[in-house]
mmCIF file of C-alpha atoms in Angstrom:
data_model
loop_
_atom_site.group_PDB
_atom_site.id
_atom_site.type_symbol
_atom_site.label_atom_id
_atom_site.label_comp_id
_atom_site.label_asym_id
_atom_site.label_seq_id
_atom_site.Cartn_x
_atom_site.Cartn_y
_atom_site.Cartn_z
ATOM 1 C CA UNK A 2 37.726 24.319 6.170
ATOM 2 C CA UNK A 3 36.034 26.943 7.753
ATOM 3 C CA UNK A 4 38.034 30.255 9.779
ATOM 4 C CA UNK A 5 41.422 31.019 9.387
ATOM 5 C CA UNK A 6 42.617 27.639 9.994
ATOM 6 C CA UNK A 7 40.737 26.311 7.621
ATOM 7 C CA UNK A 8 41.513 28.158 4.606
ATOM 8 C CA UNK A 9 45.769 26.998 5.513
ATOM 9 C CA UNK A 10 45.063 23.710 5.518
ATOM 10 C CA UNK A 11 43.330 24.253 2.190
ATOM 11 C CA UNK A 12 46.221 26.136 1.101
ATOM 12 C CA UNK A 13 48.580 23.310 2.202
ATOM 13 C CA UNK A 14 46.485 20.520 0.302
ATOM 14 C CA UNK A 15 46.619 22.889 -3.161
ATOM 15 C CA UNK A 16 50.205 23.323 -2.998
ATOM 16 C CA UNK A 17 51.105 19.419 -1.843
ATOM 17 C CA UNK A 18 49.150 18.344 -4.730
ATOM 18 C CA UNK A 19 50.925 21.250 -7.553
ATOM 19 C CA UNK A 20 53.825 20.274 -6.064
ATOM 20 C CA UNK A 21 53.362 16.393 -6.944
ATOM 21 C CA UNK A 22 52.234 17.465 -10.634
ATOM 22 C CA UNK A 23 54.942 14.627 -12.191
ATOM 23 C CA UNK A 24 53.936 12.180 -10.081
ATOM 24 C CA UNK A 25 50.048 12.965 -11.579
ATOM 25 C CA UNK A 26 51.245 12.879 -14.801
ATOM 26 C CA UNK A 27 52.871 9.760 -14.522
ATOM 27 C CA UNK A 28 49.577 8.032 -13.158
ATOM 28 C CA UNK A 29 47.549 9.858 -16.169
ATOM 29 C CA UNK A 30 50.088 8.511 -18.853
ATOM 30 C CA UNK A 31 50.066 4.960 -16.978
ATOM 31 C CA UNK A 32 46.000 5.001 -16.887
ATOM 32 C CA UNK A 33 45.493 6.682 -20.266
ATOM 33 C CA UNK A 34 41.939 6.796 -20.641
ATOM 34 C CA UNK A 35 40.403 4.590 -18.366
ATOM 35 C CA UNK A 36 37.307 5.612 -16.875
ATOM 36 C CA UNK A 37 36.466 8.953 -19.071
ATOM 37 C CA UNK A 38 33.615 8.878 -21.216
ATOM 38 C CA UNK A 39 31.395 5.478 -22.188
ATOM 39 C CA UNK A 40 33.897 3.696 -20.204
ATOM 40 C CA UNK A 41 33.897 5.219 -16.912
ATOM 41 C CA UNK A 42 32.485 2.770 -13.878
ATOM 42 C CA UNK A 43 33.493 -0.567 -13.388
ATOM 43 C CA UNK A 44 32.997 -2.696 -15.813
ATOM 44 C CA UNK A 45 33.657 -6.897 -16.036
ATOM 45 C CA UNK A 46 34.206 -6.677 -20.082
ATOM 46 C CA UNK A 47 35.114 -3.332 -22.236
ATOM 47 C CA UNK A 48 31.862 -1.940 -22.683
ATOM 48 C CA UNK A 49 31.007 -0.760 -26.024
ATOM 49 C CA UNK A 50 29.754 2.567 -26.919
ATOM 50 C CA UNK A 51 25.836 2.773 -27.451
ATOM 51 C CA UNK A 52 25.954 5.127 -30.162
ATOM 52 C CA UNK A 53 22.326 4.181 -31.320
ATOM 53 C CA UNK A 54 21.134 4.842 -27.659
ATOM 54 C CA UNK A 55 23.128 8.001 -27.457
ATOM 55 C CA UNK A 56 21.681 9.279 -30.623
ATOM 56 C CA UNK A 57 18.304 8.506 -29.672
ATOM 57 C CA UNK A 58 18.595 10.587 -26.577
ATOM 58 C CA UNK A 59 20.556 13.649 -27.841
ATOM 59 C CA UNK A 60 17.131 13.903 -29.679
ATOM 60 C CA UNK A 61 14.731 13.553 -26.857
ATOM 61 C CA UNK A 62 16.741 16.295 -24.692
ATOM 62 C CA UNK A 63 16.514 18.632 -27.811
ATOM 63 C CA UNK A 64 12.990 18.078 -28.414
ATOM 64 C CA UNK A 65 12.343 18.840 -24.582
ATOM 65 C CA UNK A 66 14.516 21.802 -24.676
ATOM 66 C CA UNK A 67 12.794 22.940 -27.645
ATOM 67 C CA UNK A 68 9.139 22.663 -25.503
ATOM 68 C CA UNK A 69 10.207 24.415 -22.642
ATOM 69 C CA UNK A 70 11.293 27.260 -24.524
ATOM 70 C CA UNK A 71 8.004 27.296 -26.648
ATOM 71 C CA UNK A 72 6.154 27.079 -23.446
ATOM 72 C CA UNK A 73 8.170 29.552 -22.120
ATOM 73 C CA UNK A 74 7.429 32.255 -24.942
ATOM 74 C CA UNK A 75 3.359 31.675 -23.917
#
């Protein structure tokens, strides 16, 4: 990808893959929304979301945040 050449065959992937935008939309509305979010990976069962867990650690990044910046203002 580097040079003159480089940059064309970049230019050649873009438009190859705008100019197969149905057949990506067709995948997306087949797939729907596997593997976005919670249930991205692979997975034997649906996994459930953790909302207890994710609560819990929303709070521990904030907290964090919120000591760095006090230790910044020192």
């Amino acid at each position: 990808l580097f040079g003159v050449a480089g940059a064309g065959s970049l230019a050649q992937v873009v438009n190859a893959a705008l100019a197969n935008q149905s057949r990506f939309d067709e995948m997306k509305e087949f797939f729907g929304d596997v593997g976005e979010g919670h249930t991205a990976g692979i997975w034997e069962d649906t996994p459930n979301e953790n909302v207890v867990f994710r609560e819990k650690y929303r709070k521990q990044i904030e907290a964090l945040a919120k000591k760095r910046k006090a230790e910044e203002m020192i």
